[in-house]
PDB file of C-alpha atoms in Angstrom:
ATOM      1  CA  MET Y   1      -4.158 -79.727 -40.764  1.00  0.00           C
ATOM      2  CA  SER Y   2      -0.675 -80.007 -38.089  1.00  0.00           C
ATOM      3  CA  ILE Y   3       0.444 -76.723 -36.220  1.00  0.00           C
ATOM      4  CA  LYS Y   4       3.329 -76.615 -39.043  1.00  0.00           C
ATOM      5  CA  ASP Y   5       1.326 -75.691 -41.862  1.00  0.00           C
ATOM      6  CA  LEU Y   6      -0.120 -72.676 -39.265  1.00  0.00           C
ATOM      7  CA  VAL Y   7       3.698 -71.405 -39.278  1.00  0.00           C
ATOM      8  CA  VAL Y   8       3.718 -67.991 -40.729  1.00  0.00           C
ATOM      9  CA  PRO Y   9       7.762 -67.160 -41.721  1.00  0.00           C
ATOM     10  CA  PRO Y  10       9.059 -64.166 -41.148  1.00  0.00           C
ATOM     11  CA  GLU Y  11       9.393 -62.205 -44.089  1.00  0.00           C
ATOM     12  CA  GLN Y  12       5.096 -62.197 -44.328  1.00  0.00           C
ATOM     13  CA  LEU Y  13       4.787 -60.515 -41.622  1.00  0.00           C
ATOM     14  CA  THR Y  14       6.862 -57.410 -42.221  1.00  0.00           C
ATOM     15  CA  ARG Y  15       5.917 -55.050 -44.472  1.00  0.00           C
ATOM     16  CA  THR Y  16       7.952 -52.383 -46.352  1.00  0.00           C
ATOM     17  CA  CYS Y  17       7.936 -49.783 -48.228  1.00  0.00           C
ATOM     18  CA  ASP Y  18      10.601 -49.170 -50.776  1.00  0.00           C
ATOM     19  CA  PRO Y  19      11.272 -45.367 -50.160  1.00  0.00           C
ATOM     20  CA  GLU Y  20      12.192 -44.826 -53.970  1.00  0.00           C
ATOM     21  CA  ASP Y  21       7.835 -45.411 -54.099  1.00  0.00           C
ATOM     22  CA  LEU Y  22       7.626 -42.802 -51.699  1.00  0.00           C
ATOM     23  CA  GLY Y  23       7.927 -39.497 -54.376  1.00  0.00           C
ATOM     24  CA  ILE Y  24       9.834 -37.176 -51.778  1.00  0.00           C
ATOM     25  CA  GLU Y  25      13.003 -36.988 -50.712  1.00  0.00           C
ATOM     26  CA  THR Y  26      12.586 -35.932 -46.983  1.00  0.00           C
ATOM     27  CA  THR Y  27       9.811 -36.183 -44.882  1.00  0.00           C
ATOM     28  CA  ASP Y  28       9.624 -31.866 -44.982  1.00  0.00           C
ATOM     29  CA  GLU Y  29       8.191 -31.996 -48.129  1.00  0.00           C
ATOM     30  CA  ILE Y  30       4.789 -33.598 -46.312  1.00  0.00           C
ATOM     31  CA  ALA Y  31       2.672 -31.654 -44.814  1.00  0.00           C
ATOM     32  CA  PRO Y  32       2.313 -31.764 -41.646  1.00  0.00           C
ATOM     33  CA  LEU Y  33      -1.082 -33.720 -40.154  1.00  0.00           C
ATOM     34  CA  ASP Y  34      -4.624 -31.764 -39.403  1.00  0.00           C
ATOM     35  CA  GLY Y  35      -6.773 -33.531 -37.196  1.00  0.00           C
ATOM     36  CA  THR Y  36      -6.152 -36.947 -35.394  1.00  0.00           C
ATOM     37  CA  ILE Y  37      -6.611 -39.990 -36.903  1.00  0.00           C
ATOM     38  CA  GLY Y  38      -9.652 -42.795 -35.765  1.00  0.00           C
ATOM     39  CA  GLN Y  39     -11.399 -40.472 -33.387  1.00  0.00           C
ATOM     40  CA  GLU Y  40     -14.036 -38.721 -35.805  1.00  0.00           C
ATOM     41  CA  ARG Y  41     -16.848 -39.212 -33.292  1.00  0.00           C
ATOM     42  CA  ALA Y  42     -14.988 -37.959 -30.390  1.00  0.00           C
ATOM     43  CA  LEU Y  43     -13.900 -34.970 -32.332  1.00  0.00           C
ATOM     44  CA  SER Y  44     -17.553 -34.094 -33.862  1.00  0.00           C
ATOM     45  CA  ALA Y  45     -18.533 -34.320 -30.559  1.00  0.00           C
ATOM     46  CA  LEU Y  46     -15.449 -31.567 -29.724  1.00  0.00           C
ATOM     47  CA  GLU Y  47     -16.828 -29.467 -31.839  1.00  0.00           C
ATOM     48  CA  LEU Y  48     -20.227 -29.528 -31.048  1.00  0.00           C
ATOM     49  CA  GLY Y  49     -19.215 -28.604 -27.229  1.00  0.00           C
ATOM     50  CA  LEU Y  50     -17.325 -26.032 -28.605  1.00  0.00           C
ATOM     51  CA  ASP Y  51     -19.660 -24.552 -30.900  1.00  0.00           C
ATOM     52  CA  ILE Y  52     -22.532 -24.442 -28.067  1.00  0.00           C
ATOM     53  CA  ASP Y  53     -22.646 -20.582 -27.118  1.00  0.00           C
ATOM     54  CA  ALA Y  54     -24.613 -20.041 -23.900  1.00  0.00           C
ATOM     55  CA  LYS Y  55     -23.370 -20.198 -20.718  1.00  0.00           C
ATOM     56  CA  GLY Y  56     -23.489 -23.149 -18.244  1.00  0.00           C
ATOM     57  CA  PHE Y  57     -22.182 -26.189 -20.748  1.00  0.00           C
ATOM     58  CA  ASN Y  58     -19.070 -27.686 -19.802  1.00  0.00           C
ATOM     59  CA  LEU Y  59     -17.012 -30.178 -21.772  1.00  0.00           C
ATOM     60  CA  PHE Y  60     -16.174 -33.661 -19.897  1.00  0.00           C
ATOM     61  CA  ILE Y  61     -12.740 -34.943 -22.357  1.00  0.00           C
ATOM     62  CA  SER Y  62     -11.705 -38.469 -20.973  1.00  0.00           C
ATOM     63  CA  GLY Y  63      -9.490 -41.860 -22.617  1.00  0.00           C
ATOM     64  CA  ALA Y  64      -5.979 -43.018 -22.390  1.00  0.00           C
ATOM     65  CA  ALA Y  65      -3.133 -41.364 -22.098  1.00  0.00           C
ATOM     66  CA  GLY Y  66      -1.499 -40.531 -25.305  1.00  0.00           C
ATOM     67  CA  THR Y  67      -4.659 -40.237 -27.094  1.00  0.00           C
ATOM     68  CA  GLY Y  68      -3.932 -36.925 -28.435  1.00  0.00           C
ATOM     69  CA  ARG Y  69      -7.265 -35.374 -26.174  1.00  0.00           C
ATOM     70  CA  SER Y  70      -5.037 -31.836 -25.046  1.00  0.00           C
ATOM     71  CA  THR Y  71      -3.606 -31.738 -29.124  1.00  0.00           C
ATOM     72  CA  ALA Y  72      -7.319 -32.051 -30.121  1.00  0.00           C
ATOM     73  CA  LEU Y  73      -8.448 -30.246 -28.103  1.00  0.00           C
ATOM     74  CA  ARG Y  74      -6.074 -27.056 -28.689  1.00  0.00           C
ATOM     75  CA  SER Y  75      -6.538 -27.698 -32.223  1.00  0.00           C
ATOM     76  CA  GLN Y  76      -9.821 -27.191 -32.042  1.00  0.00           C
ATOM     77  CA  LEU Y  77      -9.708 -24.318 -29.777  1.00  0.00           C
ATOM     78  CA  GLU Y  78      -7.159 -22.796 -31.785  1.00  0.00           C
ATOM     79  CA  ARG Y  79      -9.268 -23.199 -34.771  1.00  0.00           C
ATOM     80  CA  ILE Y  80     -12.608 -21.840 -33.080  1.00  0.00           C
ATOM     81  CA  ALA Y  81     -10.283 -18.521 -32.067  1.00  0.00           C
ATOM     82  CA  THR Y  82      -9.104 -17.874 -34.578  1.00  0.00           C
ATOM     83  CA  THR Y  83     -13.022 -16.180 -35.655  1.00  0.00           C
ATOM     84  CA  LYS Y  84     -14.403 -14.448 -32.196  1.00  0.00           C
ATOM     85  CA  PRO Y  85     -13.169 -11.142 -31.347  1.00  0.00           C
ATOM     86  CA  ILE Y  86     -10.281 -10.773 -28.796  1.00  0.00           C
ATOM     87  CA  PRO Y  87     -11.551 -11.129 -25.486  1.00  0.00           C
ATOM     88  CA  PRO Y  88     -10.736  -7.992 -23.175  1.00  0.00           C
ATOM     89  CA  ASP Y  89      -8.314  -8.726 -20.439  1.00  0.00           C
ATOM     90  CA  TRP Y  90      -9.989  -8.590 -16.355  1.00  0.00           C
ATOM     91  CA  GLY Y  91      -7.946  -8.085 -13.370  1.00  0.00           C
ATOM     92  CA  TYR Y  92      -8.686  -7.296  -9.859  1.00  0.00           C
ATOM     93  CA  VAL Y  93      -7.288  -3.648  -8.156  1.00  0.00           C
ATOM     94  CA  ASN Y  94      -7.479  -2.994  -4.611  1.00  0.00           C
ATOM     95  CA  ASN Y  95     -10.792  -1.721  -2.980  1.00  0.00           C
ATOM     96  CA  PHE Y  96      -9.681   0.861  -0.253  1.00  0.00           C
ATOM     97  CA  ASP Y  97     -13.338   1.000   1.913  1.00  0.00           C
ATOM     98  CA  ASP Y  98     -13.252  -3.126   1.819  1.00  0.00           C
ATOM     99  CA  ALA Y  99     -10.464  -4.841   0.903  1.00  0.00           C
ATOM    100  CA  SER Y 100     -11.874  -8.447   1.258  1.00  0.00           C
ATOM    101  CA  GLU Y 101     -13.849  -7.082  -2.270  1.00  0.00           C
ATOM    102  CA  PRO Y 102     -11.622  -6.239  -5.015  1.00  0.00           C
ATOM    103  CA  ILE Y 103     -12.707  -4.344  -7.742  1.00  0.00           C
ATOM    104  CA  PRO Y 104     -12.138  -6.227 -11.224  1.00  0.00           C
ATOM    105  CA  ILE Y 105     -11.825  -4.003 -13.669  1.00  0.00           C
ATOM    106  CA  LYS Y 106     -11.922  -4.892 -17.945  1.00  0.00           C
ATOM    107  CA  LEU Y 107      -9.088  -3.410 -20.085  1.00  0.00           C
ATOM    108  CA  PRO Y 108      -8.366  -4.770 -24.289  1.00  0.00           C
ATOM    109  CA  CYS Y 109      -5.643  -7.080 -24.531  1.00  0.00           C
ATOM    110  CA  GLY Y 110      -2.789  -7.108 -23.145  1.00  0.00           C
ATOM    111  CA  MET Y 111      -3.520  -3.605 -21.761  1.00  0.00           C
ATOM    112  CA  MET Y 112      -4.038  -5.432 -17.777  1.00  0.00           C
ATOM    113  CA  ARG Y 113      -0.686  -6.797 -17.608  1.00  0.00           C
ATOM    114  CA  THR Y 114       0.683  -3.284 -18.587  1.00  0.00           C
ATOM    115  CA  LEU Y 115      -1.776  -1.617 -16.234  1.00  0.00           C
ATOM    116  CA  ALA Y 116       0.457  -3.742 -13.512  1.00  0.00           C
ATOM    117  CA  GLN Y 117       3.852  -3.108 -14.749  1.00  0.00           C
ATOM    118  CA  ASP Y 118       2.473   0.490 -14.548  1.00  0.00           C
ATOM    119  CA  MET Y 119       1.673  -0.293 -11.420  1.00  0.00           C
ATOM    120  CA  LYS Y 120       4.921  -1.344  -9.872  1.00  0.00           C
ATOM    121  CA  ASP Y 121       6.367   1.533 -11.698  1.00  0.00           C
ATOM    122  CA  LEU Y 122       4.800   3.774 -10.046  1.00  0.00           C
ATOM    123  CA  VAL Y 123       5.178   2.398  -6.609  1.00  0.00           C
ATOM    124  CA  GLU Y 124       9.243   1.939  -6.564  1.00  0.00           C
ATOM    125  CA  GLU Y 125       9.469   5.716  -8.220  1.00  0.00           C
ATOM    126  CA  THR Y 126       7.065   6.788  -4.830  1.00  0.00           C
ATOM    127  CA  ARG Y 127       9.523   5.044  -2.674  1.00  0.00           C
ATOM    128  CA  ARG Y 128      12.362   6.547  -4.301  1.00  0.00           C
ATOM    129  CA  GLU Y 129      11.067  10.437  -4.737  1.00  0.00           C
ATOM    130  CA  VAL Y 130       8.537  11.145  -1.774  1.00  0.00           C
ATOM    131  CA  PRO Y 131      11.367  10.083   0.932  1.00  0.00           C
ATOM    132  CA  LYS Y 132      13.453  12.559  -0.979  1.00  0.00           C
ATOM    133  CA  ALA Y 133      10.829  15.417  -0.812  1.00  0.00           C
ATOM    134  CA  PHE Y 134      11.101  15.435   3.480  1.00  0.00           C
ATOM    135  CA  GLU Y 135      14.840  15.445   3.833  1.00  0.00           C
ATOM    136  CA  SER Y 136      15.121  18.548   1.290  1.00  0.00           C
ATOM    137  CA  ASP Y 137      15.701  21.777   2.930  1.00  0.00           C
ATOM    138  CA  GLU Y 138      12.161  23.643   1.899  1.00  0.00           C
ATOM    139  CA  TYR Y 139       9.702  21.343   3.950  1.00  0.00           C
ATOM    140  CA  THR Y 140      12.671  21.083   7.103  1.00  0.00           C
ATOM    141  CA  HIS Y 141      11.436  24.958   6.687  1.00  0.00           C
ATOM    142  CA  ARG Y 142       8.236  24.552   6.412  1.00  0.00           C
ATOM    143  CA  ILE Y 143       8.190  22.724   9.287  1.00  0.00           C
ATOM    144  CA  GLU Y 144       9.749  25.356  11.213  1.00  0.00           C
ATOM    145  CA  ASP Y 145       7.488  27.754  10.115  1.00  0.00           C
ATOM    146  CA  VAL Y 146       4.784  25.938  11.551  1.00  0.00           C
ATOM    147  CA  THR Y 147       6.420  25.616  14.728  1.00  0.00           C
ATOM    148  CA  LYS Y 148       7.848  28.219  15.560  1.00  0.00           C
ATOM    149  CA  ASP Y 149       4.581  30.145  16.070  1.00  0.00           C
ATOM    150  CA  VAL Y 150       3.453  27.718  18.464  1.00  0.00           C
ATOM    151  CA  GLN Y 151       7.054  26.666  20.297  1.00  0.00           C
ATOM    152  CA  THR Y 152       7.079  30.571  21.091  1.00  0.00           C
ATOM    153  CA  LYS Y 153       2.959  30.225  22.717  1.00  0.00           C
ATOM    154  CA  ARG Y 154       4.628  27.521  24.734  1.00  0.00           C
ATOM    155  CA  GLN Y 155       7.585  29.578  26.067  1.00  0.00           C
ATOM    156  CA  GLU Y 156       5.361  32.542  26.613  1.00  0.00           C
ATOM    157  CA  LEU Y 157       3.030  30.198  29.110  1.00  0.00           C
ATOM    158  CA  THR Y 158       5.865  28.649  31.212  1.00  0.00           C
ATOM    159  CA  ASP Y 159       7.376  32.015  31.245  1.00  0.00           C
ATOM    160  CA  ARG Y 160       4.345  33.087  33.115  1.00  0.00           C
ATOM    161  CA  LEU Y 161       3.478  29.938  35.341  1.00  0.00           C
ATOM    162  CA  ASP Y 162       7.257  30.709  36.565  1.00  0.00           C
ATOM    163  CA  GLN Y 163       6.330  33.983  37.328  1.00  0.00           C
ATOM    164  CA  GLU Y 164       3.580  33.203  38.688  1.00  0.00           C
ATOM    165  CA  ALA Y 165       5.262  30.832  40.851  1.00  0.00           C
ATOM    166  CA  GLN Y 166       8.389  32.800  42.106  1.00  0.00           C
ATOM    167  CA  SER Y 167       6.075  35.328  42.918  1.00  0.00           C
ATOM    168  CA  GLU Y 168       4.317  32.892  45.824  1.00  0.00           C
ATOM    169  CA  GLY Y 169       7.542  32.088  46.612  1.00  0.00           C
ATOM    170  CA  PHE Y 170       7.689  28.100  44.762  1.00  0.00           C
ATOM    171  CA  ALA Y 171      10.067  26.868  42.493  1.00  0.00           C
ATOM    172  CA  LEU Y 172       8.445  24.231  39.667  1.00  0.00           C
ATOM    173  CA  ALA Y 173       9.989  20.877  39.755  1.00  0.00           C
ATOM    174  CA  PRO Y 174       9.163  17.813  37.240  1.00  0.00           C
ATOM    175  CA  SER Y 175       8.498  14.666  39.114  1.00  0.00           C
ATOM    176  CA  GLN Y 176       6.944  11.216  37.982  1.00  0.00           C
ATOM    177  CA  ALA Y 177       2.984  13.054  38.069  1.00  0.00           C
ATOM    178  CA  GLY Y 178       4.158  16.491  35.606  1.00  0.00           C
ATOM    179  CA  ILE Y 179       5.278  19.517  37.757  1.00  0.00           C
ATOM    180  CA  THR Y 180       5.203  20.478  41.436  1.00  0.00           C
ATOM    181  CA  PRO Y 181       5.120  23.516  43.108  1.00  0.00           C
ATOM    182  CA  VAL Y 182       8.309  23.285  45.952  1.00  0.00           C
ATOM    183  CA  PRO Y 183       8.794  26.223  48.758  1.00  0.00           C
ATOM    184  CA  LEU Y 184      12.085  28.132  48.652  1.00  0.00           C
ATOM    185  CA  THR Y 185      13.861  29.467  51.363  1.00  0.00           C
ATOM    186  CA  GLU Y 186      16.322  31.557  51.570  1.00  0.00           C
ATOM    187  CA  GLY Y 187      16.828  30.994  47.238  1.00  0.00           C
ATOM    188  CA  ARG Y 188      16.423  27.405  46.784  1.00  0.00           C
ATOM    189  CA  PRO Y 189      13.809  24.939  47.226  1.00  0.00           C
ATOM    190  CA  MET Y 190      12.795  23.518  50.782  1.00  0.00           C
ATOM    191  CA  THR Y 191      13.461  20.032  52.426  1.00  0.00           C
ATOM    192  CA  GLN Y 192      10.899  17.872  53.245  1.00  0.00           C
ATOM    193  CA  GLU Y 193      12.510  17.890  56.838  1.00  0.00           C
ATOM    194  CA  GLU Y 194      12.697  22.058  56.917  1.00  0.00           C
ATOM    195  CA  PHE Y 195       9.107  21.922  55.349  1.00  0.00           C
ATOM    196  CA  ALA Y 196       8.175  19.193  58.367  1.00  0.00           C
ATOM    197  CA  GLN Y 197       9.852  22.156  60.714  1.00  0.00           C
ATOM    198  CA  ILE Y 198       8.412  24.814  60.159  1.00  0.00           C
ATOM    199  CA  PRO Y 199       4.732  26.215  62.264  1.00  0.00           C
ATOM    200  CA  ASP Y 200       1.715  24.863  61.412  1.00  0.00           C
ATOM    201  CA  GLU Y 201       0.134  28.040  60.100  1.00  0.00           C
ATOM    202  CA  ILE Y 202       3.084  28.539  57.689  1.00  0.00           C
ATOM    203  CA  ARG Y 203       2.439  25.570  56.766  1.00  0.00           C
ATOM    204  CA  GLU Y 204      -0.303  25.674  55.709  1.00  0.00           C
ATOM    205  CA  GLY Y 205      -0.203  28.901  53.474  1.00  0.00           C
ATOM    206  CA  LEU Y 206       2.396  27.104  52.128  1.00  0.00           C
ATOM    207  CA  ARG Y 207      -0.141  24.661  50.875  1.00  0.00           C
ATOM    208  CA  GLU Y 208      -3.041  26.618  50.466  1.00  0.00           C
ATOM    209  CA  LYS Y 209      -0.352  28.660  47.527  1.00  0.00           C
ATOM    210  CA  ALA Y 210       0.787  25.541  46.517  1.00  0.00           C
ATOM    211  CA  ASP Y 211      -2.961  24.345  45.342  1.00  0.00           C
ATOM    212  CA  ARG Y 212      -3.885  27.170  44.069  1.00  0.00           C
ATOM    213  CA  LEU Y 213      -0.447  27.643  42.065  1.00  0.00           C
ATOM    214  CA  GLN Y 214      -0.936  23.538  41.481  1.00  0.00           C
ATOM    215  CA  HIS Y 215      -4.089  24.630  39.785  1.00  0.00           C
ATOM    216  CA  SER Y 216      -2.327  27.208  36.771  1.00  0.00           C
ATOM    217  CA  ILE Y 217       0.076  24.700  36.138  1.00  0.00           C
ATOM    218  CA  THR Y 218      -2.926  21.938  35.236  1.00  0.00           C
ATOM    219  CA  HIS Y 219      -4.427  25.395  33.020  1.00  0.00           C
ATOM    220  CA  VAL Y 220      -1.522  25.482  31.138  1.00  0.00           C
ATOM    221  CA  THR Y 221      -0.698  22.403  31.039  1.00  0.00           C
ATOM    222  CA  ARG Y 222      -3.758  21.800  28.768  1.00  0.00           C
ATOM    223  CA  GLN Y 223      -3.152  24.530  26.979  1.00  0.00           C
ATOM    224  CA  ILE Y 224       0.017  23.584  26.143  1.00  0.00           C
ATOM    225  CA  ALA Y 225      -0.814  19.961  24.994  1.00  0.00           C
ATOM    226  CA  ARG Y 226      -3.725  21.908  22.657  1.00  0.00           C
ATOM    227  CA  LEU Y 227      -1.302  23.051  21.677  1.00  0.00           C
ATOM    228  CA  GLY Y 228       1.025  20.090  20.315  1.00  0.00           C
ATOM    229  CA  LYS Y 229      -2.089  18.304  18.590  1.00  0.00           C
ATOM    230  CA  GLU Y 230      -1.823  22.276  16.663  1.00  0.00           C
ATOM    231  CA  VAL Y 231       1.329  21.744  16.087  1.00  0.00           C
ATOM    232  CA  ALA Y 232       0.776  17.849  14.985  1.00  0.00           C
ATOM    233  CA  THR Y 233      -1.691  18.716  12.787  1.00  0.00           C
ATOM    234  CA  LYS Y 234       0.002  22.076  10.738  1.00  0.00           C
ATOM    235  CA  ALA Y 235       2.223  19.040  10.535  1.00  0.00           C
ATOM    236  CA  LYS Y 236       0.471  16.997   8.742  1.00  0.00           C
ATOM    237  CA  GLU Y 237      -1.497  19.012   6.684  1.00  0.00           C
ATOM    238  CA  VAL Y 238       2.247  20.104   5.229  1.00  0.00           C
ATOM    239  CA  ASP Y 239       3.090  16.333   5.023  1.00  0.00           C
ATOM    240  CA  ILE Y 240      -0.219  15.860   3.044  1.00  0.00           C
ATOM    241  CA  GLU Y 241       1.039  18.584   0.258  1.00  0.00           C
ATOM    242  CA  THR Y 242       4.644  17.298   0.180  1.00  0.00           C
ATOM    243  CA  VAL Y 243       3.767  13.611  -0.435  1.00  0.00           C
ATOM    244  CA  GLN Y 244       0.830  15.272  -3.148  1.00  0.00           C
ATOM    245  CA  PHE Y 245       3.139  18.087  -4.374  1.00  0.00           C
ATOM    246  CA  THR Y 246       5.549  15.394  -5.621  1.00  0.00           C
ATOM    247  CA  LEU Y 247       3.203  12.538  -6.464  1.00  0.00           C
ATOM    248  CA  THR Y 248       0.319  13.952  -8.544  1.00  0.00           C
ATOM    249  CA  PRO Y 249       2.495  14.827 -11.388  1.00  0.00           C
ATOM    250  CA  MET Y 250       3.419  11.057 -11.709  1.00  0.00           C
ATOM    251  CA  VAL Y 251      -0.674  10.143 -11.097  1.00  0.00           C
ATOM    252  CA  ASN Y 252      -1.497  12.186 -13.755  1.00  0.00           C
ATOM    253  CA  GLU Y 253       0.884  10.973 -16.319  1.00  0.00           C
ATOM    254  CA  LEU Y 254      -0.888   7.706 -15.905  1.00  0.00           C
ATOM    255  CA  GLN Y 255      -4.608   9.223 -15.210  1.00  0.00           C
ATOM    256  CA  GLU Y 256      -3.563  10.364 -19.371  1.00  0.00           C
ATOM    257  CA  LYS Y 257      -2.223   6.868 -20.153  1.00  0.00           C
ATOM    258  CA  TYR Y 258      -5.229   5.617 -18.946  1.00  0.00           C
ATOM    259  CA  SER Y 259      -7.518   8.618 -19.893  1.00  0.00           C
ATOM    260  CA  GLU Y 260     -10.113   6.368 -21.834  1.00  0.00           C
ATOM    261  CA  HIS Y 261     -10.942   3.492 -19.476  1.00  0.00           C
ATOM    262  CA  PRO Y 262     -12.498   5.512 -16.734  1.00  0.00           C
ATOM    263  CA  GLU Y 263     -12.308   2.423 -13.778  1.00  0.00           C
ATOM    264  CA  VAL Y 264      -8.313   2.950 -14.216  1.00  0.00           C
ATOM    265  CA  VAL Y 265      -9.031   6.603 -13.424  1.00  0.00           C
ATOM    266  CA  ALA Y 266     -10.494   6.875 -10.483  1.00  0.00           C
ATOM    267  CA  TYR Y 267      -8.936   3.674  -9.330  1.00  0.00           C
ATOM    268  CA  LEU Y 268      -5.464   6.091  -9.735  1.00  0.00           C
ATOM    269  CA  ASP Y 269      -6.954   8.950  -7.690  1.00  0.00           C
ATOM    270  CA  ARG Y 270      -8.169   6.363  -4.881  1.00  0.00           C
ATOM    271  CA  VAL Y 271      -4.157   5.178  -4.961  1.00  0.00           C
ATOM    272  CA  GLU Y 272      -2.776   8.886  -4.429  1.00  0.00           C
ATOM    273  CA  ALA Y 273      -5.681   9.304  -2.111  1.00  0.00           C
ATOM    274  CA  ASP Y 274      -4.106   6.400   0.107  1.00  0.00           C
ATOM    275  CA  MET Y 275      -0.642   7.333  -0.381  1.00  0.00           C
ATOM    276  CA  VAL Y 276      -1.130  11.109   0.560  1.00  0.00           C
ATOM    277  CA  GLN Y 277      -3.228  10.043   3.589  1.00  0.00           C
ATOM    278  CA  ASN Y 278      -0.009   7.697   4.840  1.00  0.00           C
ATOM    279  CA  ALA Y 279       2.602   9.837   4.565  1.00  0.00           C
ATOM    280  CA  ASP Y 280       4.190   8.664   7.262  1.00  0.00           C
ATOM    281  CA  ILE Y 281       5.357   5.920   5.587  1.00  0.00           C
ATOM    282  CA  PHE Y 282       7.555   7.840   2.961  1.00  0.00           C
ATOM    283  CA  LYS Y 283       9.522   9.565   5.592  1.00  0.00           C
ATOM    284  CA  PRO Y 284      12.739   8.565   6.945  1.00  0.00           C
ATOM    285  CA  LYS Y 285      13.236   7.747  10.552  1.00  0.00           C
ATOM    286  CA  GLU Y 286      15.231   9.961  11.233  1.00  0.00           C
ATOM    287  CA  ALA Y 287      12.850  12.548  10.223  1.00  0.00           C
ATOM    288  CA  GLN Y 288      10.092  11.770  11.899  1.00  0.00           C
ATOM    289  CA  PRO Y 289      10.532  13.964  15.948  1.00  0.00           C
ATOM    290  CA  SER Y 290       8.204  15.204  17.937  1.00  0.00           C
ATOM    291  CA  PRO Y 291       7.543  19.131  17.183  1.00  0.00           C
ATOM    292  CA  PHE Y 292       7.703  19.819  20.488  1.00  0.00           C
ATOM    293  CA  GLY Y 293      10.578  18.679  23.435  1.00  0.00           C
ATOM    294  CA  MET Y 294       8.129  17.361  25.472  1.00  0.00           C
TER     295      MET Y 294
END
């Protein structure tokens, strides 16, 4: 047998099909292929693995690229998913006690995304509405009412101290150390040169008076500091009430929406409490002066 006898003509290597023999007009009439051709063992193993309803089992799928691994897996998962209950959503929210351990929350399918959007809207609305409350006339009047009595007490203390100093022949001058009593001469503060030229016994008497005045100054300064803390505390209470008055209706509306989910309701309580305790972050910078001009 020669090599010529083994040669196959090209027309015998090509399989042809007459379209008239297919019995269809277009391929739109052909039903999509269900399954993967030529992978019976692989599909059987995949089906077995997916049917195992127990923890600790995993699937490892390997094969050459283009063999339909992802398509086969998706097809099997979609088939199984239709027979299973719809799984819930799981999400994590901030833990205000320990930010390193966020709190998991379970919600019906699709609801976690809604909660995320609701929280975003809440923050944006809070940033918009709470600063307006701090800029209102009502807030300004409340702060003025809080500081008025304390400022009156402060003025009474400083006036009394000035009177005591004048009765002893001294004026009160501000210094780096606070307030310093300065002896008066002819109705004006005495210079250091003048103080050095007066007799020793008079100078010593002035020093004793200055020491007594300094004791009074220290006592009054402490009282004024306490008044400062008092007005700061009261102003903080007004800030908290202002934020709460604006924020509570927003939070209540959300809590009503999620009333069937106690974890969300509790989380919203913590969100409100945290915002209220950090009221200063919502105040415009120009609206945060010290209640005392000290």
